[in-house]
Amino acid sequence: MPHITIVRGDITVQRVDAIVNAANESCLGGGGVDGAIHRAAGPELLQACRRLPEQRPGVRCPTGKAVVTPGFLLPARYVIHAVGPRYHEPNAAFLLASAYWSALELAEGLGVRTIAFPAISCGAYGYPAAEAAPIAIKVCREREWCLEEIRFVLFNDETYEAFERALAGTG
Ligand code: AR6
């Protein structure tokens, strides 16, 4: 079983094999952690994202799924772009679990040993951290993922404390 860890900080400086981006369906960048990752990875990341095939017009990654690019200037070799749901979308809990699940499956297939996640959907997409954290932790424990470490990198007190409670089983 992978070791699940939580840290407070910035995902772009993590020394892991893959970092996960909380992207949108276009995969062409945005604000929040997406903006930070694009700034840190450099302009080649956007070029690589543009080359991802469109599954529908304007959609390179449907909600609940994940796609991969190189990490370019980041310490991480890969960026896995996962798209979480907006909180009020139908089936939001299922789609959030699916975004984590898809990112972990993709990471396993790439031979990744260490991966860092942000709190997907907990910013612009409005998911309360107290509801999102138990979903994320459950997916990590649902299968014997072939990874050494799954690290959650939380940017503020609210998300950090929610993941701390979920990891302790009190969330
Ligand atoms: N490192 C780690 N976490 C961060 C960082 C960072 N550098 N910066 C912000 N966060 P959000 P979403 C936290 O809004 O809700 C984008 O525009 C942030 O505090 O980045 O999934 C995309 O393009 C919050 O807890 O992602 C989409 O359009 C968490 O990351 C949309 O926002 C997620 O917040 C996706 O919204």
mmCIF file with all atom_site columns, C-alpha atoms and ligand atoms in Angstrom:
data_model
loop_
_atom_site.group_PDB
_atom_site.id
_atom_site.type_symbol
_atom_site.label_atom_id
_atom_site.label_alt_id
_atom_site.label_comp_id
_atom_site.label_asym_id
_atom_site.label_entity_id
_atom_site.label_seq_id
_atom_site.pdbx_PDB_ins_code
_atom_site.Cartn_x
_atom_site.Cartn_y
_atom_site.Cartn_z
_atom_site.occupancy
_atom_site.B_iso_or_equiv
_atom_site.pdbx_formal_charge
_atom_site.auth_seq_id
_atom_site.auth_comp_id
_atom_site.auth_asym_id
_atom_site.auth_atom_id
_atom_site.pdbx_PDB_model_num
ATOM   1   C CA  . MET A 1 1   ? 0.000   0.000  0.000   1.00 0.00 ? 1   MET A CA  1
ATOM   2   C CA  . PRO A 1 2   ? 1.312   3.481  -0.749  1.00 0.00 ? 2   PRO A CA  1
ATOM   3   C CA  . HIS A 1 3   ? 2.193   5.794  2.076   1.00 0.00 ? 3   HIS A CA  1
ATOM   4   C CA  . ILE A 1 4   ? -0.347  8.646  2.163   1.00 0.00 ? 4   ILE A CA  1
ATOM   5   C CA  . THR A 1 5   ? 1.166   11.922 3.338   1.00 0.00 ? 5   THR A CA  1
ATOM   6   C CA  . ILE A 1 6   ? -0.087  15.496 3.651   1.00 0.00 ? 6   ILE A CA  1
ATOM   7   C CA  . VAL A 1 7   ? 1.979   18.657 3.576   1.00 0.00 ? 7   VAL A CA  1
ATOM   8   C CA  . ARG A 1 8   ? 1.173   22.357 3.479   1.00 0.00 ? 8   ARG A CA  1
ATOM   9   C CA  . GLY A 1 9   ? 2.757   24.109 0.533   1.00 0.00 ? 9   GLY A CA  1
ATOM   10  C CA  . ASP A 1 10  ? 3.135   24.670 -3.162  1.00 0.00 ? 10  ASP A CA  1
ATOM   11  C CA  . ILE A 1 11  ? 2.762   21.670 -5.454  1.00 0.00 ? 11  ILE A CA  1
ATOM   12  C CA  . THR A 1 12  ? 5.074   23.116 -8.119  1.00 0.00 ? 12  THR A CA  1
ATOM   13  C CA  . VAL A 1 13  ? 8.211   22.621 -5.986  1.00 0.00 ? 13  VAL A CA  1
ATOM   14  C CA  . GLN A 1 14  ? 7.521   19.012 -4.970  1.00 0.00 ? 14  GLN A CA  1
ATOM   15  C CA  . ARG A 1 15  ? 10.252  16.492 -5.819  1.00 0.00 ? 15  ARG A CA  1
ATOM   16  C CA  . VAL A 1 16  ? 8.021   13.660 -6.946  1.00 0.00 ? 16  VAL A CA  1
ATOM   17  C CA  . ASP A 1 17  ? 7.719   11.690 -10.190 1.00 0.00 ? 17  ASP A CA  1
ATOM   18  C CA  . ALA A 1 18  ? 4.356   13.243 -11.083 1.00 0.00 ? 18  ALA A CA  1
ATOM   19  C CA  . ILE A 1 19  ? 2.271   16.175 -9.918  1.00 0.00 ? 19  ILE A CA  1
ATOM   20  C CA  . VAL A 1 20  ? -1.441  16.363 -10.584 1.00 0.00 ? 20  VAL A CA  1
ATOM   21  C CA  . ASN A 1 21  ? -3.014  19.521 -11.957 1.00 0.00 ? 21  ASN A CA  1
ATOM   22  C CA  . ALA A 1 22  ? -6.597  20.531 -11.125 1.00 0.00 ? 22  ALA A CA  1
ATOM   23  C CA  . ALA A 1 23  ? -7.377  21.346 -14.745 1.00 0.00 ? 23  ALA A CA  1
ATOM   24  C CA  . ASN A 1 24  ? -10.524 22.144 -16.726 1.00 0.00 ? 24  ASN A CA  1
ATOM   25  C CA  . GLU A 1 25  ? -11.880 20.231 -19.722 1.00 0.00 ? 25  GLU A CA  1
ATOM   26  C CA  . SER A 1 26  ? -10.012 22.375 -22.252 1.00 0.00 ? 26  SER A CA  1
ATOM   27  C CA  . CYS A 1 27  ? -6.655  21.622 -20.584 1.00 0.00 ? 27  CYS A CA  1
ATOM   28  C CA  . LEU A 1 28  ? -5.353  24.979 -21.777 1.00 0.00 ? 28  LEU A CA  1
ATOM   29  C CA  . GLY A 1 29  ? -4.527  26.476 -18.390 1.00 0.00 ? 29  GLY A CA  1
ATOM   30  C CA  . GLY A 1 30  ? -6.427  28.708 -15.993 1.00 0.00 ? 30  GLY A CA  1
ATOM   31  C CA  . GLY A 1 31  ? -6.114  30.215 -12.531 1.00 0.00 ? 31  GLY A CA  1
ATOM   32  C CA  . GLY A 1 32  ? -5.371  28.626 -9.148  1.00 0.00 ? 32  GLY A CA  1
ATOM   33  C CA  . VAL A 1 33  ? -3.040  25.650 -9.108  1.00 0.00 ? 33  VAL A CA  1
ATOM   34  C CA  . ASP A 1 34  ? -3.386  25.294 -12.905 1.00 0.00 ? 34  ASP A CA  1
ATOM   35  C CA  . GLY A 1 35  ? -1.932  28.790 -13.413 1.00 0.00 ? 35  GLY A CA  1
ATOM   36  C CA  . ALA A 1 36  ? 0.879   28.115 -10.928 1.00 0.00 ? 36  ALA A CA  1
ATOM   37  C CA  . ILE A 1 37  ? 1.825   24.851 -12.658 1.00 0.00 ? 37  ILE A CA  1
ATOM   38  C CA  . HIS A 1 38  ? 1.884   26.464 -16.116 1.00 0.00 ? 38  HIS A CA  1
ATOM   39  C CA  . ARG A 1 39  ? 4.058   29.347 -14.846 1.00 0.00 ? 39  ARG A CA  1
ATOM   40  C CA  . ALA A 1 40  ? 6.516   26.966 -13.190 1.00 0.00 ? 40  ALA A CA  1
ATOM   41  C CA  . ALA A 1 41  ? 6.657   24.441 -16.054 1.00 0.00 ? 41  ALA A CA  1
ATOM   42  C CA  . GLY A 1 42  ? 7.214   27.123 -18.714 1.00 0.00 ? 42  GLY A CA  1
ATOM   43  C CA  . PRO A 1 43  ? 5.487   27.769 -22.052 1.00 0.00 ? 43  PRO A CA  1
ATOM   44  C CA  . GLU A 1 44  ? 6.241   24.311 -23.445 1.00 0.00 ? 44  GLU A CA  1
ATOM   45  C CA  . LEU A 1 45  ? 3.541   22.928 -21.153 1.00 0.00 ? 45  LEU A CA  1
ATOM   46  C CA  . LEU A 1 46  ? 0.820   24.890 -22.941 1.00 0.00 ? 46  LEU A CA  1
ATOM   47  C CA  . GLN A 1 47  ? 2.190   23.760 -26.312 1.00 0.00 ? 47  GLN A CA  1
ATOM   48  C CA  . ALA A 1 48  ? 2.039   20.124 -25.144 1.00 0.00 ? 48  ALA A CA  1
ATOM   49  C CA  . CYS A 1 49  ? -1.506  20.629 -23.858 1.00 0.00 ? 49  CYS A CA  1
ATOM   50  C CA  . ARG A 1 50  ? -2.583  22.047 -27.227 1.00 0.00 ? 50  ARG A CA  1
ATOM   51  C CA  . ARG A 1 51  ? -1.308  18.846 -28.867 1.00 0.00 ? 51  ARG A CA  1
ATOM   52  C CA  . LEU A 1 52  ? -3.507  16.611 -26.678 1.00 0.00 ? 52  LEU A CA  1
ATOM   53  C CA  . PRO A 1 53  ? -6.280  15.219 -28.874 1.00 0.00 ? 53  PRO A CA  1
ATOM   54  C CA  . GLU A 1 54  ? -9.746  16.737 -28.503 1.00 0.00 ? 54  GLU A CA  1
ATOM   55  C CA  . GLN A 1 55  ? -12.276 14.114 -27.452 1.00 0.00 ? 55  GLN A CA  1
ATOM   56  C CA  . ARG A 1 56  ? -15.108 16.532 -28.260 1.00 0.00 ? 56  ARG A CA  1
ATOM   57  C CA  . PRO A 1 57  ? -14.777 20.073 -29.584 1.00 0.00 ? 57  PRO A CA  1
ATOM   58  C CA  . GLY A 1 58  ? -12.816 22.000 -26.948 1.00 0.00 ? 58  GLY A CA  1
ATOM   59  C CA  . VAL A 1 59  ? -12.579 19.004 -24.595 1.00 0.00 ? 59  VAL A CA  1
ATOM   60  C CA  . ARG A 1 60  ? -9.164  17.386 -24.190 1.00 0.00 ? 60  ARG A CA  1
ATOM   61  C CA  . CYS A 1 61  ? -10.078 15.787 -20.861 1.00 0.00 ? 61  CYS A CA  1
ATOM   62  C CA  . PRO A 1 62  ? -13.697 15.180 -19.793 1.00 0.00 ? 62  PRO A CA  1
ATOM   63  C CA  . THR A 1 63  ? -14.660 15.799 -16.154 1.00 0.00 ? 63  THR A CA  1
ATOM   64  C CA  . GLY A 1 64  ? -13.656 12.829 -13.985 1.00 0.00 ? 64  GLY A CA  1
ATOM   65  C CA  . LYS A 1 65  ? -10.758 11.825 -16.269 1.00 0.00 ? 65  LYS A CA  1
ATOM   66  C CA  . ALA A 1 66  ? -7.030  12.559 -16.496 1.00 0.00 ? 66  ALA A CA  1
ATOM   67  C CA  . VAL A 1 67  ? -4.404  13.048 -19.228 1.00 0.00 ? 67  VAL A CA  1
ATOM   68  C CA  . VAL A 1 68  ? -0.613  13.376 -19.071 1.00 0.00 ? 68  VAL A CA  1
ATOM   69  C CA  . THR A 1 69  ? 2.086   15.710 -20.378 1.00 0.00 ? 69  THR A CA  1
ATOM   70  C CA  . PRO A 1 70  ? 5.771   16.062 -19.518 1.00 0.00 ? 70  PRO A CA  1
ATOM   71  C CA  . GLY A 1 71  ? 6.686   18.352 -16.604 1.00 0.00 ? 71  GLY A CA  1
ATOM   72  C CA  . PHE A 1 72  ? 9.184   20.471 -18.604 1.00 0.00 ? 72  PHE A CA  1
ATOM   73  C CA  . LEU A 1 73  ? 10.852  22.908 -16.151 1.00 0.00 ? 73  LEU A CA  1
ATOM   74  C CA  . LEU A 1 74  ? 9.226   21.356 -13.075 1.00 0.00 ? 74  LEU A CA  1
ATOM   75  C CA  . PRO A 1 75  ? 11.121  18.978 -10.772 1.00 0.00 ? 75  PRO A CA  1
ATOM   76  C CA  . ALA A 1 76  ? 8.400   16.400 -11.570 1.00 0.00 ? 76  ALA A CA  1
ATOM   77  C CA  . ARG A 1 77  ? 8.795   14.341 -14.735 1.00 0.00 ? 77  ARG A CA  1
ATOM   78  C CA  . TYR A 1 78  ? 5.073   14.328 -15.494 1.00 0.00 ? 78  TYR A CA  1
ATOM   79  C CA  . VAL A 1 79  ? 2.045   16.558 -15.050 1.00 0.00 ? 79  VAL A CA  1
ATOM   80  C CA  . ILE A 1 80  ? -1.166  14.571 -14.832 1.00 0.00 ? 80  ILE A CA  1
ATOM   81  C CA  . HIS A 1 81  ? -4.050  16.914 -15.663 1.00 0.00 ? 81  HIS A CA  1
ATOM   82  C CA  . ALA A 1 82  ? -7.175  15.727 -13.843 1.00 0.00 ? 82  ALA A CA  1
ATOM   83  C CA  . VAL A 1 83  ? -10.537 17.455 -14.157 1.00 0.00 ? 83  VAL A CA  1
ATOM   84  C CA  . GLY A 1 84  ? -12.723 17.565 -11.079 1.00 0.00 ? 84  GLY A CA  1
ATOM   85  C CA  . PRO A 1 85  ? -16.410 18.570 -11.065 1.00 0.00 ? 85  PRO A CA  1
ATOM   86  C CA  . ARG A 1 86  ? -17.945 21.854 -10.011 1.00 0.00 ? 86  ARG A CA  1
ATOM   87  C CA  . TYR A 1 87  ? -19.551 21.260 -6.612  1.00 0.00 ? 87  TYR A CA  1
ATOM   88  C CA  . HIS A 1 88  ? -23.157 21.725 -7.784  1.00 0.00 ? 88  HIS A CA  1
ATOM   89  C CA  . GLU A 1 89  ? -22.797 19.538 -10.866 1.00 0.00 ? 89  GLU A CA  1
ATOM   90  C CA  . PRO A 1 90  ? -24.871 16.300 -10.908 1.00 0.00 ? 90  PRO A CA  1
ATOM   91  C CA  . ASN A 1 91  ? -22.878 13.295 -9.606  1.00 0.00 ? 91  ASN A CA  1
ATOM   92  C CA  . ALA A 1 92  ? -20.155 15.566 -8.234  1.00 0.00 ? 92  ALA A CA  1
ATOM   93  C CA  . ALA A 1 93  ? -18.962 13.084 -5.579  1.00 0.00 ? 93  ALA A CA  1
ATOM   94  C CA  . PHE A 1 94  ? -18.682 10.290 -8.154  1.00 0.00 ? 94  PHE A CA  1
ATOM   95  C CA  . LEU A 1 95  ? -16.857 12.561 -10.616 1.00 0.00 ? 95  LEU A CA  1
ATOM   96  C CA  . LEU A 1 96  ? -14.426 13.768 -7.948  1.00 0.00 ? 96  LEU A CA  1
ATOM   97  C CA  . ALA A 1 97  ? -13.553 10.185 -6.968  1.00 0.00 ? 97  ALA A CA  1
ATOM   98  C CA  . SER A 1 98  ? -13.221 9.355  -10.659 1.00 0.00 ? 98  SER A CA  1
ATOM   99  C CA  . ALA A 1 99  ? -10.751 12.229 -11.226 1.00 0.00 ? 99  ALA A CA  1
ATOM   100 C CA  . TYR A 1 100 ? -8.499  10.899 -8.429  1.00 0.00 ? 100 TYR A CA  1
ATOM   101 C CA  . TRP A 1 101 ? -8.929  7.314  -9.622  1.00 0.00 ? 101 TRP A CA  1
ATOM   102 C CA  . SER A 1 102 ? -8.086  8.193  -13.262 1.00 0.00 ? 102 SER A CA  1
ATOM   103 C CA  . ALA A 1 103 ? -4.952  10.101 -12.195 1.00 0.00 ? 103 ALA A CA  1
ATOM   104 C CA  . LEU A 1 104 ? -3.744  7.184  -10.058 1.00 0.00 ? 104 LEU A CA  1
ATOM   105 C CA  . GLU A 1 105 ? -4.379  4.637  -12.819 1.00 0.00 ? 105 GLU A CA  1
ATOM   106 C CA  . LEU A 1 106 ? -2.513  6.785  -15.323 1.00 0.00 ? 106 LEU A CA  1
ATOM   107 C CA  . ALA A 1 107 ? 0.384   7.191  -12.869 1.00 0.00 ? 107 ALA A CA  1
ATOM   108 C CA  . GLU A 1 108 ? 0.614   3.444  -12.306 1.00 0.00 ? 108 GLU A CA  1
ATOM   109 C CA  . GLY A 1 109 ? 0.749   2.838  -16.050 1.00 0.00 ? 109 GLY A CA  1
ATOM   110 C CA  . LEU A 1 110 ? 3.644   5.306  -16.349 1.00 0.00 ? 110 LEU A CA  1
ATOM   111 C CA  . GLY A 1 111 ? 5.632   3.525  -13.621 1.00 0.00 ? 111 GLY A CA  1
ATOM   112 C CA  . VAL A 1 112 ? 5.374   6.521  -11.281 1.00 0.00 ? 112 VAL A CA  1
ATOM   113 C CA  . ARG A 1 113 ? 6.484   5.782  -7.694  1.00 0.00 ? 113 ARG A CA  1
ATOM   114 C CA  . THR A 1 114 ? 5.672   9.123  -6.041  1.00 0.00 ? 114 THR A CA  1
ATOM   115 C CA  . ILE A 1 115 ? 2.783   11.455 -6.876  1.00 0.00 ? 115 ILE A CA  1
ATOM   116 C CA  . ALA A 1 116 ? 1.520   14.754 -5.447  1.00 0.00 ? 116 ALA A CA  1
ATOM   117 C CA  . PHE A 1 117 ? -2.098  15.935 -5.597  1.00 0.00 ? 117 PHE A CA  1
ATOM   118 C CA  . PRO A 1 118 ? -3.682  19.309 -4.882  1.00 0.00 ? 118 PRO A CA  1
ATOM   119 C CA  . ALA A 1 119 ? -7.178  19.477 -3.392  1.00 0.00 ? 119 ALA A CA  1
ATOM   120 C CA  . ILE A 1 120 ? -8.972  18.991 -6.719  1.00 0.00 ? 120 ILE A CA  1
ATOM   121 C CA  . SER A 1 121 ? -12.201 21.053 -7.084  1.00 0.00 ? 121 SER A CA  1
ATOM   122 C CA  . CYS A 1 122 ? -11.665 22.828 -3.718  1.00 0.00 ? 122 CYS A CA  1
ATOM   123 C CA  . GLY A 1 123 ? -10.903 26.262 -5.231  1.00 0.00 ? 123 GLY A CA  1
ATOM   124 C CA  . ALA A 1 124 ? -12.704 27.806 -8.194  1.00 0.00 ? 124 ALA A CA  1
ATOM   125 C CA  . TYR A 1 125 ? -14.963 24.743 -8.474  1.00 0.00 ? 125 TYR A CA  1
ATOM   126 C CA  . GLY A 1 126 ? -16.346 25.331 -4.974  1.00 0.00 ? 126 GLY A CA  1
ATOM   127 C CA  . TYR A 1 127 ? -16.143 21.844 -3.427  1.00 0.00 ? 127 TYR A CA  1
ATOM   128 C CA  . PRO A 1 128 ? -16.030 22.123 0.387   1.00 0.00 ? 128 PRO A CA  1
ATOM   129 C CA  . ALA A 1 129 ? -12.728 20.657 1.573   1.00 0.00 ? 129 ALA A CA  1
ATOM   130 C CA  . ALA A 1 130 ? -14.476 18.809 4.407   1.00 0.00 ? 130 ALA A CA  1
ATOM   131 C CA  . GLU A 1 131 ? -16.490 16.857 1.821   1.00 0.00 ? 131 GLU A CA  1
ATOM   132 C CA  . ALA A 1 132 ? -13.743 16.435 -0.771  1.00 0.00 ? 132 ALA A CA  1
ATOM   133 C CA  . ALA A 1 133 ? -10.996 15.166 1.532   1.00 0.00 ? 133 ALA A CA  1
ATOM   134 C CA  . PRO A 1 134 ? -12.697 11.900 2.634   1.00 0.00 ? 134 PRO A CA  1
ATOM   135 C CA  . ILE A 1 135 ? -13.461 11.123 -1.033  1.00 0.00 ? 135 ILE A CA  1
ATOM   136 C CA  . ALA A 1 136 ? -9.806  11.618 -2.011  1.00 0.00 ? 136 ALA A CA  1
ATOM   137 C CA  . ILE A 1 137 ? -8.476  9.520  0.882   1.00 0.00 ? 137 ILE A CA  1
ATOM   138 C CA  . LYS A 1 138 ? -11.005 6.741  0.202   1.00 0.00 ? 138 LYS A CA  1
ATOM   139 C CA  . VAL A 1 139 ? -9.839  6.376  -3.412  1.00 0.00 ? 139 VAL A CA  1
ATOM   140 C CA  . CYS A 1 140 ? -6.228  6.071  -2.207  1.00 0.00 ? 140 CYS A CA  1
ATOM   141 C CA  . ARG A 1 141 ? -7.215  3.246  0.133   1.00 0.00 ? 141 ARG A CA  1
ATOM   142 C CA  . GLU A 1 142 ? -9.698  1.536  -2.201  1.00 0.00 ? 142 GLU A CA  1
ATOM   143 C CA  . ARG A 1 143 ? -7.094  -0.420 -4.114  1.00 0.00 ? 143 ARG A CA  1
ATOM   144 C CA  . GLU A 1 144 ? -3.530  -1.627 -3.578  1.00 0.00 ? 144 GLU A CA  1
ATOM   145 C CA  . TRP A 1 145 ? -2.103  1.098  -5.802  1.00 0.00 ? 145 TRP A CA  1
ATOM   146 C CA  . CYS A 1 146 ? 1.341   0.210  -7.062  1.00 0.00 ? 146 CYS A CA  1
ATOM   147 C CA  . LEU A 1 147 ? 2.938   3.461  -5.790  1.00 0.00 ? 147 LEU A CA  1
ATOM   148 C CA  . GLU A 1 148 ? 5.270   4.290  -2.900  1.00 0.00 ? 148 GLU A CA  1
ATOM   149 C CA  . GLU A 1 149 ? 3.822   7.620  -1.858  1.00 0.00 ? 149 GLU A CA  1
ATOM   150 C CA  . ILE A 1 150 ? 0.656   9.607  -2.509  1.00 0.00 ? 150 ILE A CA  1
ATOM   151 C CA  . ARG A 1 151 ? 1.244   13.128 -1.201  1.00 0.00 ? 151 ARG A CA  1
ATOM   152 C CA  . PHE A 1 152 ? -1.468  15.748 -0.788  1.00 0.00 ? 152 PHE A CA  1
ATOM   153 C CA  . VAL A 1 153 ? -0.072  19.263 -1.038  1.00 0.00 ? 153 VAL A CA  1
ATOM   154 C CA  . LEU A 1 154 ? -2.506  21.663 0.562   1.00 0.00 ? 154 LEU A CA  1
ATOM   155 C CA  . PHE A 1 155 ? -2.301  25.377 0.022   1.00 0.00 ? 155 PHE A CA  1
ATOM   156 C CA  . ASN A 1 156 ? -4.345  26.722 2.949   1.00 0.00 ? 156 ASN A CA  1
ATOM   157 C CA  . ASP A 1 157 ? -5.397  25.872 6.503   1.00 0.00 ? 157 ASP A CA  1
ATOM   158 C CA  . GLU A 1 158 ? -8.915  24.796 5.576   1.00 0.00 ? 158 GLU A CA  1
ATOM   159 C CA  . THR A 1 159 ? -7.823  22.152 3.075   1.00 0.00 ? 159 THR A CA  1
ATOM   160 C CA  . TYR A 1 160 ? -4.872  21.018 5.203   1.00 0.00 ? 160 TYR A CA  1
ATOM   161 C CA  . GLU A 1 161 ? -7.071  20.472 8.249   1.00 0.00 ? 161 GLU A CA  1
ATOM   162 C CA  . ALA A 1 162 ? -9.760  18.689 6.223   1.00 0.00 ? 162 ALA A CA  1
ATOM   163 C CA  . PHE A 1 163 ? -7.219  16.241 4.781   1.00 0.00 ? 163 PHE A CA  1
ATOM   164 C CA  . GLU A 1 164 ? -5.644  15.767 8.209   1.00 0.00 ? 164 GLU A CA  1
ATOM   165 C CA  . ARG A 1 165 ? -9.050  14.788 9.617   1.00 0.00 ? 165 ARG A CA  1
ATOM   166 C CA  . ALA A 1 166 ? -9.852  12.516 6.664   1.00 0.00 ? 166 ALA A CA  1
ATOM   167 C CA  . LEU A 1 167 ? -6.503  10.739 6.966   1.00 0.00 ? 167 LEU A CA  1
ATOM   168 C CA  . ALA A 1 168 ? -7.068  10.207 10.677  1.00 0.00 ? 168 ALA A CA  1
ATOM   169 C CA  . GLY A 1 169 ? -10.495 8.778  9.843   1.00 0.00 ? 169 GLY A CA  1
ATOM   170 C CA  . THR A 1 170 ? -12.360 11.532 11.644  1.00 0.00 ? 170 THR A CA  1
ATOM   171 C CA  . GLY A 1 171 ? -13.315 13.563 8.561   1.00 0.00 ? 171 GLY A CA  1
HETATM 172 N N1  . AR6 B 2 .   ? -0.069  24.353 -4.848  1.00 0.00 ? 1   AR6 B N1  1
HETATM 173 C C1  . AR6 B 2 .   ? -1.019  23.579 -4.251  1.00 0.00 ? 1   AR6 B C1  1
HETATM 174 N N2  . AR6 B 2 .   ? -2.322  23.925 -4.179  1.00 0.00 ? 1   AR6 B N2  1
HETATM 175 C C2  . AR6 B 2 .   ? -2.681  25.106 -4.741  1.00 0.00 ? 1   AR6 B C2  1
HETATM 176 C C3  . AR6 B 2 .   ? -1.774  25.964 -5.384  1.00 0.00 ? 1   AR6 B C3  1
HETATM 177 C C4  . AR6 B 2 .   ? -0.396  25.544 -5.422  1.00 0.00 ? 1   AR6 B C4  1
HETATM 178 N N3  . AR6 B 2 .   ? 0.547   26.287 -6.010  1.00 0.00 ? 1   AR6 B N3  1
HETATM 179 N N4  . AR6 B 2 .   ? -2.459  27.064 -5.826  1.00 0.00 ? 1   AR6 B N4  1
HETATM 180 C C5  . AR6 B 2 .   ? -3.755  26.895 -5.471  1.00 0.00 ? 1   AR6 B C5  1
HETATM 181 N N5  . AR6 B 2 .   ? -3.890  25.723 -4.808  1.00 0.00 ? 1   AR6 B N5  1
HETATM 182 P P1  . AR6 B 2 .   ? -8.233  25.497 -7.996  1.00 0.00 ? 1   AR6 B P1  1
HETATM 183 P P2  . AR6 B 2 .   ? -10.402 23.702 -8.896  1.00 0.00 ? 1   AR6 B P2  1
HETATM 184 C C6  . AR6 B 2 .   ? -5.106  25.108 -4.215  1.00 0.00 ? 1   AR6 B C6  1
HETATM 185 O O1  . AR6 B 2 .   ? -9.105  26.688 -8.078  1.00 0.00 ? 1   AR6 B O1  1
HETATM 186 O O2  . AR6 B 2 .   ? -11.257 24.115 -7.745  1.00 0.00 ? 1   AR6 B O2  1
HETATM 187 C C7  . AR6 B 2 .   ? -8.555  26.632 -12.676 1.00 0.00 ? 1   AR6 B C7  1
HETATM 188 O O3  . AR6 B 2 .   ? -8.718  27.887 -13.274 1.00 0.00 ? 1   AR6 B O3  1
HETATM 189 C C8  . AR6 B 2 .   ? -6.317  25.978 -3.961  1.00 0.00 ? 1   AR6 B C8  1
HETATM 190 O O4  . AR6 B 2 .   ? -6.136  26.736 -2.767  1.00 0.00 ? 1   AR6 B O4  1
HETATM 191 O O5  . AR6 B 2 .   ? -6.836  25.615 -8.501  1.00 0.00 ? 1   AR6 B O5  1
HETATM 192 O O6  . AR6 B 2 .   ? -10.297 22.242 -9.243  1.00 0.00 ? 1   AR6 B O6  1
HETATM 193 C C9  . AR6 B 2 .   ? -8.644  25.485 -13.673 1.00 0.00 ? 1   AR6 B C9  1
HETATM 194 O O7  . AR6 B 2 .   ? -8.169  25.857 -14.954 1.00 0.00 ? 1   AR6 B O7  1
HETATM 195 C C10 . AR6 B 2 .   ? -7.410  24.931 -3.823  1.00 0.00 ? 1   AR6 B C10 1
HETATM 196 O O8  . AR6 B 2 .   ? -7.417  24.388 -2.478  1.00 0.00 ? 1   AR6 B O8  1
HETATM 197 O O9  . AR6 B 2 .   ? -8.864  24.211 -8.783  1.00 0.00 ? 1   AR6 B O9  1
HETATM 198 C C11 . AR6 B 2 .   ? -10.113 25.192 -13.686 1.00 0.00 ? 1   AR6 B C11 1
HETATM 199 O O10 . AR6 B 2 .   ? -10.806 26.055 -14.576 1.00 0.00 ? 1   AR6 B O10 1
HETATM 200 C C12 . AR6 B 2 .   ? -6.968  23.815 -4.782  1.00 0.00 ? 1   AR6 B C12 1
HETATM 201 O O11 . AR6 B 2 .   ? -5.599  24.131 -5.120  1.00 0.00 ? 1   AR6 B O11 1
HETATM 202 C C13 . AR6 B 2 .   ? -10.552 25.457 -12.277 1.00 0.00 ? 1   AR6 B C13 1
HETATM 203 O O12 . AR6 B 2 .   ? -9.628  26.420 -11.757 1.00 0.00 ? 1   AR6 B O12 1
HETATM 204 C C14 . AR6 B 2 .   ? -7.777  23.737 -6.055  1.00 0.00 ? 1   AR6 B C14 1
HETATM 205 O O13 . AR6 B 2 .   ? -8.189  25.044 -6.472  1.00 0.00 ? 1   AR6 B O13 1
HETATM 206 C C15 . AR6 B 2 .   ? -10.448 24.211 -11.418 1.00 0.00 ? 1   AR6 B C15 1
HETATM 207 O O14 . AR6 B 2 .   ? -10.941 24.505 -10.150 1.00 0.00 ? 1   AR6 B O14 1
#
